[in-house]
Amino acid sequence: MKGDELDRVTRAQIRNLEERSALWVSRHLVMAGRLLEDDPELAFQHALAASRRGGRLAAVREAVGLTAYAAGHYGEALREFRTFRRISGSNAHLPVMADCERGLGRPDRALDLARSEEAETLDAAGKAELAMVVSGARTDLGQLEAAVAALEIPQLDLHRAFSFSPRLFRAYADALDAAGRTGESEKWRKQAKVAESALGVEDPAEPDIIDLLGDDEEGAARAVPTVAEVLGGAKKDAAEDLTAEAPASVIDSDGDSNESEGAGPDTDGASADGGSADVEEGTGTDSTEGTLLPAADNDTDSTPGAGDGDAPSGTAPGGGAPIKAAEDSVGG
């Protein structure tokens, strides 16, 4: 392990350090990424070690926050995410911060964060994650109908599949069950499986995110690293990732698939209707018999958007525990 397994943006930040410190930080970040899912506590220790020599870097503070969150150290995670936001100016981890408040037994503060002006700056995926945290906070407070309502956002679409859709559908089903509306929940659980099929999640050889967008120079040149960029293994350059096109498949609710044209590339990162693939004409959003298409994650705010529902990991609104955002934060 040489430490050069990190992504290009993170390596660029680390190059600002003295050579020996840069090597130290790089190696500990790589180990943190590799251990995050299997041993989050040890991953947290590696991130802390990286912070001893690179604590002024946004990527390092983000890594400490993510590993602390995964290990259940919500106070430390919240502090690190606040520092990351102060250094980088990014609100990307606001849903995770709100979930940390849940993990600390403060659902009211989680709701305050969700109502903040910063929450309005989140992209579609971020808004979906925050909605799941809000739903979980409402459940913590015993407000079961409000927990259901919190998830009724534009991204809750039976016929469009985003990377967060399977979890969002299951979260909505759980919230319905908790509110005693079990008759409505089954179609959402069924559609969660359809969404996974459309996204190729069931096949480990296929990517778990389908990107239908074309070149996006602005996204490739962003200064603030994403979660995956901070702790990821060896990845393609952002520009290479964004130029790759993937065909969309029309997936019927009964699991059959038919060929369909993929969404065309969008130069500004979002299509006119919100950046997601269209469904066949005549399919209603209240029916499970329509078609469901994989869609790009970076939907615009016209269709508003920290992991699954284990440990205190708040995106599982139907359950009492906060989400596990770190699920999607590590590659390789």
mmCIF file of C-alpha atoms in Angstrom:
data_model
loop_
_atom_site.group_PDB
_atom_site.id
_atom_site.type_symbol
_atom_site.label_atom_id
_atom_site.label_comp_id
_atom_site.label_asym_id
_atom_site.label_seq_id
_atom_site.Cartn_x
_atom_site.Cartn_y
_atom_site.Cartn_z
ATOM 1 C CA MET A 1 0.000 0.000 0.000
ATOM 2 C CA LYS A 2 1.569 3.253 -1.162
ATOM 3 C CA GLY A 3 -1.222 5.677 -0.332
ATOM 4 C CA ASP A 4 -1.763 6.569 -3.981
ATOM 5 C CA GLU A 5 -4.959 4.485 -4.031
ATOM 6 C CA LEU A 6 -6.890 7.614 -3.057
ATOM 7 C CA ASP A 7 -8.826 9.620 -5.614
ATOM 8 C CA ARG A 8 -7.324 12.546 -7.503
ATOM 9 C CA VAL A 9 -9.073 15.306 -5.510
ATOM 10 C CA THR A 10 -7.987 13.920 -2.139
ATOM 11 C CA ARG A 11 -4.425 13.403 -3.341
ATOM 12 C CA ALA A 12 -4.353 17.026 -4.463
ATOM 13 C CA GLN A 13 -5.265 18.175 -0.947
ATOM 14 C CA ILE A 14 -2.673 15.932 0.674
ATOM 15 C CA ARG A 15 0.101 17.224 -1.585
ATOM 16 C CA ASN A 16 -0.026 20.454 0.421
ATOM 17 C CA LEU A 17 1.596 18.580 3.309
ATOM 18 C CA GLU A 18 5.264 17.880 3.857
ATOM 19 C CA GLU A 19 6.311 14.687 2.068
ATOM 20 C CA ARG A 20 6.525 12.381 5.089
ATOM 21 C CA SER A 21 3.287 13.686 6.536
ATOM 22 C CA ALA A 22 1.563 13.307 3.163
ATOM 23 C CA LEU A 23 2.584 9.641 2.985
ATOM 24 C CA TRP A 24 1.424 9.062 6.573
ATOM 25 C CA VAL A 25 -1.978 10.678 5.957
ATOM 26 C CA SER A 26 -2.517 8.898 2.643
ATOM 27 C CA ARG A 27 -1.824 5.444 4.030
ATOM 28 C CA HIS A 28 -4.086 5.907 7.042
ATOM 29 C CA LEU A 29 -6.927 7.197 4.864
ATOM 30 C CA VAL A 30 -6.618 4.187 2.572
ATOM 31 C CA MET A 31 -6.797 1.845 5.564
ATOM 32 C CA ALA A 32 -9.784 3.747 6.961
ATOM 33 C CA GLY A 33 -11.606 3.252 3.680
ATOM 34 C CA ARG A 34 -10.799 -0.448 3.488
ATOM 35 C CA LEU A 35 -11.901 -1.150 7.056
ATOM 36 C CA LEU A 36 -14.991 1.056 7.242
ATOM 37 C CA GLU A 37 -17.568 -1.646 6.580
ATOM 38 C CA ASP A 38 -15.846 -4.586 8.304
ATOM 39 C CA ASP A 39 -14.311 -2.857 11.334
ATOM 40 C CA PRO A 40 -15.580 0.732 11.683
ATOM 41 C CA GLU A 41 -13.895 1.218 15.054
ATOM 42 C CA LEU A 42 -10.463 0.390 13.635
ATOM 43 C CA ALA A 43 -11.248 2.542 10.598
ATOM 44 C CA PHE A 44 -11.987 5.405 13.003
ATOM 45 C CA GLN A 45 -8.591 4.928 14.664
ATOM 46 C CA HIS A 46 -6.852 5.111 11.287
ATOM 47 C CA ALA A 47 -8.747 8.305 10.427
ATOM 48 C CA LEU A 48 -7.731 9.782 13.777
ATOM 49 C CA ALA A 49 -4.117 8.885 13.028
ATOM 50 C CA ALA A 50 -4.410 10.701 9.692
ATOM 51 C CA SER A 51 -5.802 13.761 11.468
ATOM 52 C CA ARG A 52 -2.700 14.039 13.665
ATOM 53 C CA ARG A 53 -0.706 15.244 10.661
ATOM 54 C CA GLY A 54 -3.445 16.377 8.303
ATOM 55 C CA GLY A 55 -6.098 17.829 10.565
ATOM 56 C CA ARG A 56 -6.355 21.037 8.562
ATOM 57 C CA LEU A 57 -7.476 19.239 5.413
ATOM 58 C CA ALA A 58 -11.195 19.000 4.628
ATOM 59 C CA ALA A 59 -10.777 15.452 3.294
ATOM 60 C CA VAL A 60 -9.211 14.279 6.540
ATOM 61 C CA ARG A 61 -11.862 15.851 8.765
ATOM 62 C CA GLU A 62 -14.544 14.328 6.549
ATOM 63 C CA ALA A 63 -12.923 10.908 6.894
ATOM 64 C CA VAL A 64 -12.820 11.222 10.672
ATOM 65 C CA GLY A 65 -16.487 12.212 10.702
ATOM 66 C CA LEU A 66 -17.562 9.322 8.492
ATOM 67 C CA THR A 67 -15.654 6.696 10.440
ATOM 68 C CA ALA A 68 -16.794 8.089 13.784
ATOM 69 C CA TYR A 69 -20.382 7.973 12.540
ATOM 70 C CA ALA A 70 -19.984 4.401 11.319
ATOM 71 C CA ALA A 71 -18.508 3.387 14.672
ATOM 72 C CA GLY A 72 -21.387 4.998 16.581
ATOM 73 C CA HIS A 73 -19.393 7.907 18.021
ATOM 74 C CA TYR A 74 -22.035 10.460 17.173
ATOM 75 C CA GLY A 75 -20.679 13.328 19.253
ATOM 76 C CA GLU A 76 -17.251 13.076 17.611
ATOM 77 C CA ALA A 77 -18.814 12.655 14.180
ATOM 78 C CA LEU A 78 -20.973 15.760 14.618
ATOM 79 C CA ARG A 79 -17.980 17.814 15.693
ATOM 80 C CA GLU A 80 -15.898 16.632 12.721
ATOM 81 C CA PHE A 81 -18.670 17.304 10.203
ATOM 82 C CA ARG A 82 -19.055 20.823 11.562
ATOM 83 C CA THR A 83 -15.318 21.357 11.112
ATOM 84 C CA PHE A 84 -15.467 19.909 7.602
ATOM 85 C CA ARG A 85 -18.297 22.286 6.723
ATOM 86 C CA ARG A 86 -16.360 25.236 8.121
ATOM 87 C CA ILE A 87 -13.238 24.352 6.082
ATOM 88 C CA SER A 88 -14.930 23.383 2.829
ATOM 89 C CA GLY A 89 -18.149 25.410 2.843
ATOM 90 C CA SER A 90 -20.039 22.260 1.853
ATOM 91 C CA ASN A 91 -23.370 21.215 3.393
ATOM 92 C CA ALA A 92 -23.204 17.752 1.829
ATOM 93 C CA HIS A 93 -23.200 16.005 5.207
ATOM 94 C CA LEU A 94 -26.134 17.877 6.709
ATOM 95 C CA PRO A 95 -28.348 14.726 6.656
ATOM 96 C CA VAL A 96 -25.663 12.793 8.533
ATOM 97 C CA MET A 97 -25.297 15.625 11.029
ATOM 98 C CA ALA A 98 -29.037 15.546 11.653
ATOM 99 C CA ASP A 99 -28.840 11.795 12.122
ATOM 100 C CA CYS A 100 -26.025 12.235 14.637
ATOM 101 C CA GLU A 101 -28.414 14.403 16.643
ATOM 102 C CA ARG A 102 -30.845 11.489 16.566
ATOM 103 C CA GLY A 103 -28.116 9.138 17.694
ATOM 104 C CA LEU A 104 -27.442 11.467 20.626
ATOM 105 C CA GLY A 105 -31.123 11.294 21.597
ATOM 106 C CA ARG A 106 -31.963 14.784 20.313
ATOM 107 C CA PRO A 107 -34.569 14.361 17.539
ATOM 108 C CA ASP A 108 -35.758 17.956 18.017
ATOM 109 C CA ARG A 109 -32.335 19.248 17.018
ATOM 110 C CA ALA A 110 -32.380 16.946 13.997
ATOM 111 C CA LEU A 111 -35.632 18.602 12.915
ATOM 112 C CA ASP A 112 -34.113 22.041 13.459
ATOM 113 C CA LEU A 113 -31.260 21.166 11.100
ATOM 114 C CA ALA A 114 -33.749 19.920 8.523
ATOM 115 C CA ARG A 115 -35.559 23.264 8.663
ATOM 116 C CA SER A 116 -32.371 25.312 8.303
ATOM 117 C CA GLU A 117 -31.504 27.410 5.250
ATOM 118 C CA GLU A 118 -28.559 25.106 4.554
ATOM 119 C CA ALA A 119 -30.962 22.224 3.959
ATOM 120 C CA GLU A 120 -32.355 24.078 0.941
ATOM 121 C CA THR A 121 -28.938 23.866 -0.761
ATOM 122 C CA LEU A 122 -28.885 20.062 -0.836
ATOM 123 C CA ASP A 123 -29.185 18.229 -4.118
ATOM 124 C CA ALA A 124 -31.964 15.755 -4.811
ATOM 125 C CA ALA A 125 -30.137 12.828 -3.227
ATOM 126 C CA GLY A 126 -29.318 14.901 -0.152
ATOM 127 C CA LYS A 127 -32.926 15.976 0.229
ATOM 128 C CA ALA A 128 -34.059 12.361 0.018
ATOM 129 C CA GLU A 129 -31.557 11.370 2.705
ATOM 130 C CA LEU A 130 -32.647 14.249 4.910
ATOM 131 C CA ALA A 131 -36.300 13.288 4.467
ATOM 132 C CA MET A 132 -35.497 9.802 5.748
ATOM 133 C CA VAL A 133 -33.732 11.278 8.779
ATOM 134 C CA VAL A 134 -36.665 13.602 9.455
ATOM 135 C CA SER A 135 -39.055 10.680 9.247
ATOM 136 C CA GLY A 136 -36.944 8.775 11.744
ATOM 137 C CA ALA A 137 -36.909 11.778 14.084
ATOM 138 C CA ARG A 138 -40.687 12.033 13.874
ATOM 139 C CA THR A 139 -40.919 8.340 14.712
ATOM 140 C CA ASP A 140 -38.619 8.902 17.709
ATOM 141 C CA LEU A 141 -41.072 11.537 18.919
ATOM 142 C CA GLY A 142 -44.039 9.214 18.410
ATOM 143 C CA GLN A 143 -45.420 11.303 15.541
ATOM 144 C CA LEU A 144 -46.152 8.391 13.227
ATOM 145 C CA GLU A 145 -48.359 10.126 10.667
ATOM 146 C CA ALA A 146 -45.856 12.972 10.439
ATOM 147 C CA ALA A 147 -43.152 10.367 9.822
ATOM 148 C CA VAL A 148 -45.117 9.152 6.799
ATOM 149 C CA ALA A 149 -45.713 12.681 5.517
ATOM 150 C CA ALA A 150 -42.001 13.527 5.777
ATOM 151 C CA LEU A 151 -41.252 10.944 3.089
ATOM 152 C CA GLU A 152 -43.878 12.087 0.622
ATOM 153 C CA ILE A 153 -41.428 14.054 -1.496
ATOM 154 C CA PRO A 154 -41.030 14.237 -5.299
ATOM 155 C CA GLN A 155 -38.315 11.556 -5.198
ATOM 156 C CA LEU A 156 -40.873 9.066 -3.874
ATOM 157 C CA ASP A 157 -41.804 8.050 -7.407
ATOM 158 C CA LEU A 158 -42.853 4.477 -8.147
ATOM 159 C CA HIS A 159 -41.585 4.710 -11.706
ATOM 160 C CA ARG A 160 -38.136 6.256 -11.353
ATOM 161 C CA ALA A 161 -35.114 4.610 -9.795
ATOM 162 C CA PHE A 162 -32.359 6.624 -8.172
ATOM 163 C CA SER A 163 -29.536 5.144 -6.115
ATOM 164 C CA PHE A 164 -31.465 6.038 -2.950
ATOM 165 C CA SER A 165 -34.848 4.774 -4.203
ATOM 166 C CA PRO A 166 -34.755 1.229 -2.736
ATOM 167 C CA ARG A 167 -34.046 2.598 0.745
ATOM 168 C CA LEU A 168 -36.557 5.411 0.332
ATOM 169 C CA PHE A 169 -39.282 2.983 -0.769
ATOM 170 C CA ARG A 170 -38.579 0.620 2.144
ATOM 171 C CA ALA A 171 -38.432 3.512 4.594
ATOM 172 C CA TYR A 172 -41.840 4.668 3.387
ATOM 173 C CA ALA A 173 -43.214 1.139 3.712
ATOM 174 C CA ASP A 174 -41.884 0.895 7.273
ATOM 175 C CA ALA A 175 -43.385 4.263 8.159
ATOM 176 C CA LEU A 176 -46.747 3.174 6.768
ATOM 177 C CA ASP A 177 -46.614 -0.021 8.817
ATOM 178 C CA ALA A 178 -45.743 1.908 11.976
ATOM 179 C CA ALA A 179 -48.721 4.177 11.359
ATOM 180 C CA GLY A 180 -51.016 1.157 10.994
ATOM 181 C CA ARG A 181 -51.423 1.549 7.218
ATOM 182 C CA THR A 182 -50.158 -1.913 6.333
ATOM 183 C CA GLY A 183 -52.465 -2.193 3.343
ATOM 184 C CA GLU A 184 -50.486 0.513 1.547
ATOM 185 C CA SER A 185 -46.982 -0.651 2.353
ATOM 186 C CA GLU A 186 -46.669 -3.820 0.277
ATOM 187 C CA LYS A 187 -46.513 -2.115 -3.104
ATOM 188 C CA TRP A 188 -43.609 0.026 -1.903
ATOM 189 C CA ARG A 189 -41.635 -2.991 -0.719
ATOM 190 C CA LYS A 190 -42.311 -4.659 -4.027
ATOM 191 C CA GLN A 191 -41.188 -1.591 -5.916
ATOM 192 C CA ALA A 192 -37.977 -1.402 -3.861
ATOM 193 C CA LYS A 193 -36.982 -4.754 -5.382
ATOM 194 C CA VAL A 194 -37.947 -3.489 -8.829
ATOM 195 C CA ALA A 195 -35.750 -0.424 -8.291
ATOM 196 C CA GLU A 196 -32.811 -2.607 -7.262
ATOM 197 C CA SER A 197 -33.262 -4.648 -10.398
ATOM 198 C CA ALA A 198 -33.408 -1.520 -12.552
ATOM 199 C CA LEU A 199 -30.251 -0.186 -10.934
ATOM 200 C CA GLY A 200 -28.417 -3.477 -11.274
ATOM 201 C CA VAL A 201 -27.841 -3.716 -7.530
ATOM 202 C CA GLU A 202 -28.671 -7.425 -7.452
ATOM 203 C CA ASP A 203 -25.789 -8.226 -9.804
ATOM 204 C CA PRO A 204 -22.418 -7.606 -8.098
ATOM 205 C CA ALA A 205 -20.815 -7.240 -11.519
ATOM 206 C CA GLU A 206 -22.995 -4.237 -12.260
ATOM 207 C CA PRO A 207 -22.633 -0.748 -10.743
ATOM 208 C CA ASP A 208 -24.984 0.194 -7.913
ATOM 209 C CA ILE A 209 -25.435 3.660 -9.403
ATOM 210 C CA ILE A 210 -26.517 4.282 -12.981
ATOM 211 C CA ASP A 211 -25.282 7.540 -14.459
ATOM 212 C CA LEU A 212 -27.191 8.616 -17.545
ATOM 213 C CA LEU A 213 -25.556 12.008 -17.834
ATOM 214 C CA GLY A 214 -22.898 13.097 -20.262
ATOM 215 C CA ASP A 215 -19.899 15.363 -19.706
ATOM 216 C CA ASP A 216 -20.130 17.699 -16.763
ATOM 217 C CA GLU A 217 -17.014 19.796 -16.550
ATOM 218 C CA GLU A 218 -18.233 21.646 -13.512
ATOM 219 C CA GLY A 219 -18.722 18.400 -11.592
ATOM 220 C CA ALA A 220 -15.313 17.119 -12.629
ATOM 221 C CA ALA A 221 -13.587 20.264 -11.417
ATOM 222 C CA ARG A 222 -15.272 20.651 -8.058
ATOM 223 C CA ALA A 223 -12.931 21.570 -5.221
ATOM 224 C CA VAL A 224 -14.821 19.863 -2.391
ATOM 225 C CA PRO A 225 -14.460 16.054 -2.401
ATOM 226 C CA THR A 226 -17.492 13.835 -2.158
ATOM 227 C CA VAL A 227 -17.887 11.117 0.436
ATOM 228 C CA ALA A 228 -16.819 8.420 -2.003
ATOM 229 C CA GLU A 229 -13.863 10.495 -3.146
ATOM 230 C CA VAL A 230 -12.516 10.873 0.376
ATOM 231 C CA LEU A 231 -12.452 7.242 1.441
ATOM 232 C CA GLY A 232 -12.651 5.528 -1.931
ATOM 233 C CA GLY A 233 -10.112 3.068 -3.238
ATOM 234 C CA ALA A 234 -8.481 3.422 -6.621
ATOM 235 C CA LYS A 235 -11.101 5.136 -8.759
ATOM 236 C CA LYS A 236 -11.343 6.566 -12.229
ATOM 237 C CA ASP A 237 -10.918 10.278 -12.595
ATOM 238 C CA ALA A 238 -14.151 12.229 -12.151
ATOM 239 C CA ALA A 239 -14.083 13.344 -15.752
ATOM 240 C CA GLU A 240 -13.805 9.730 -16.954
ATOM 241 C CA ASP A 241 -16.699 8.670 -14.751
ATOM 242 C CA LEU A 242 -18.940 11.454 -16.004
ATOM 243 C CA THR A 243 -18.274 10.785 -19.666
ATOM 244 C CA ALA A 244 -19.303 7.133 -19.445
ATOM 245 C CA GLU A 245 -22.850 6.565 -20.643
ATOM 246 C CA ALA A 246 -25.036 3.706 -19.480
ATOM 247 C CA PRO A 247 -28.167 2.524 -21.286
ATOM 248 C CA ALA A 248 -31.426 2.622 -19.379
ATOM 249 C CA SER A 249 -33.595 -0.478 -19.122
ATOM 250 C CA VAL A 250 -37.334 -0.325 -18.772
ATOM 251 C CA ILE A 251 -38.251 -2.597 -15.899
ATOM 252 C CA ASP A 252 -41.817 -3.715 -15.434
ATOM 253 C CA SER A 253 -43.133 -4.155 -11.930
ATOM 254 C CA ASP A 254 -43.331 -7.907 -12.397
ATOM 255 C CA GLY A 255 -39.584 -8.032 -13.030
ATOM 256 C CA ASP A 256 -39.579 -8.355 -16.854
ATOM 257 C CA SER A 257 -37.252 -6.049 -18.748
ATOM 258 C CA ASN A 258 -37.513 -4.496 -22.184
ATOM 259 C CA GLU A 259 -34.951 -2.467 -24.083
ATOM 260 C CA SER A 260 -35.412 1.284 -24.065
ATOM 261 C CA GLU A 261 -33.324 4.248 -25.066
ATOM 262 C CA GLY A 262 -31.126 5.740 -22.351
ATOM 263 C CA ALA A 263 -31.439 9.359 -21.369
ATOM 264 C CA GLY A 264 -29.337 11.659 -23.474
ATOM 265 C CA PRO A 265 -26.363 13.506 -22.036
ATOM 266 C CA ASP A 266 -27.041 16.774 -20.272
ATOM 267 C CA THR A 267 -24.407 19.453 -20.385
ATOM 268 C CA ASP A 268 -25.583 21.162 -17.237
ATOM 269 C CA GLY A 269 -25.915 17.964 -15.197
ATOM 270 C CA ALA A 270 -29.721 17.801 -15.146
ATOM 271 C CA SER A 271 -32.444 17.297 -17.690
ATOM 272 C CA ALA A 272 -35.280 19.727 -18.179
ATOM 273 C CA ASP A 273 -37.682 17.542 -16.263
ATOM 274 C CA GLY A 274 -35.373 17.078 -13.296
ATOM 275 C CA GLY A 275 -32.620 14.837 -14.654
ATOM 276 C CA SER A 276 -34.221 11.437 -14.318
ATOM 277 C CA ALA A 277 -35.334 9.040 -17.031
ATOM 278 C CA ASP A 278 -38.924 9.316 -18.235
ATOM 279 C CA VAL A 279 -41.428 6.515 -17.844
ATOM 280 C CA GLU A 280 -43.813 5.271 -20.483
ATOM 281 C CA GLU A 281 -46.769 7.499 -21.094
ATOM 282 C CA GLY A 282 -49.889 6.632 -19.180
ATOM 283 C CA THR A 283 -48.309 5.109 -16.078
ATOM 284 C CA GLY A 284 -49.683 6.621 -12.896
ATOM 285 C CA THR A 285 -47.646 7.143 -9.763
ATOM 286 C CA ASP A 286 -50.192 5.337 -7.634
ATOM 287 C CA SER A 287 -49.883 2.046 -9.493
ATOM 288 C CA THR A 288 -47.288 -0.696 -9.180
ATOM 289 C CA GLU A 289 -47.930 -1.932 -12.695
ATOM 290 C CA GLY A 290 -46.094 0.905 -14.459
ATOM 291 C CA THR A 291 -42.522 0.890 -15.651
ATOM 292 C CA LEU A 292 -39.565 1.988 -13.651
ATOM 293 C CA LEU A 293 -36.415 3.447 -15.137
ATOM 294 C CA PRO A 294 -32.997 3.975 -13.642
ATOM 295 C CA ALA A 295 -32.345 7.674 -13.234
ATOM 296 C CA ALA A 296 -29.410 9.951 -12.633
ATOM 297 C CA ASP A 297 -28.740 10.900 -9.009
ATOM 298 C CA ASN A 298 -28.094 14.592 -9.515
ATOM 299 C CA ASP A 299 -31.720 15.576 -9.972
ATOM 300 C CA THR A 300 -32.450 19.275 -9.801
ATOM 301 C CA ASP A 301 -34.141 20.921 -6.864
ATOM 302 C CA SER A 302 -37.417 20.834 -8.748
ATOM 303 C CA THR A 303 -37.545 17.215 -7.618
ATOM 304 C CA PRO A 304 -36.147 17.486 -4.069
ATOM 305 C CA GLY A 305 -33.677 14.808 -2.556
ATOM 306 C CA ALA A 306 -26.951 8.934 5.978
ATOM 307 C CA GLY A 307 -27.507 5.014 4.875
ATOM 308 C CA ASP A 308 -29.610 2.058 5.575
ATOM 309 C CA GLY A 309 -31.447 1.304 8.716
ATOM 310 C CA ASP A 310 -28.900 -0.397 10.910
ATOM 311 C CA ALA A 311 -27.197 0.909 14.048
ATOM 312 C CA PRO A 312 -28.351 4.429 14.846
ATOM 313 C CA SER A 313 -28.393 5.289 11.228
ATOM 314 C CA GLY A 314 -31.263 7.641 10.593
ATOM 315 C CA THR A 315 -32.357 6.973 7.066
ATOM 316 C CA ALA A 316 -34.559 4.169 8.282
ATOM 317 C CA PRO A 317 -37.599 6.248 9.191
ATOM 318 C CA GLY A 318 -39.846 3.365 10.037
ATOM 319 C CA GLY A 319 -37.408 2.096 12.653
ATOM 320 C CA GLY A 320 -36.192 3.689 15.825
ATOM 321 C CA ALA A 321 -32.510 3.817 14.888
ATOM 322 C CA PRO A 322 -30.734 6.517 12.848
ATOM 323 C CA ILE A 323 -29.223 5.801 9.406
ATOM 324 C CA LYS A 324 -25.911 4.355 8.227
ATOM 325 C CA ALA A 325 -24.769 6.883 5.639
ATOM 326 C CA ALA A 326 -21.331 5.383 5.431
ATOM 327 C CA GLU A 327 -22.759 2.485 3.376
ATOM 328 C CA ASP A 328 -22.277 4.385 0.126
ATOM 329 C CA SER A 329 -19.185 6.301 1.203
ATOM 330 C CA VAL A 330 -16.433 3.713 0.531
ATOM 331 C CA GLY A 331 -15.380 2.215 -2.724
ATOM 332 C CA GLY A 332 -13.144 -0.839 -3.112
#
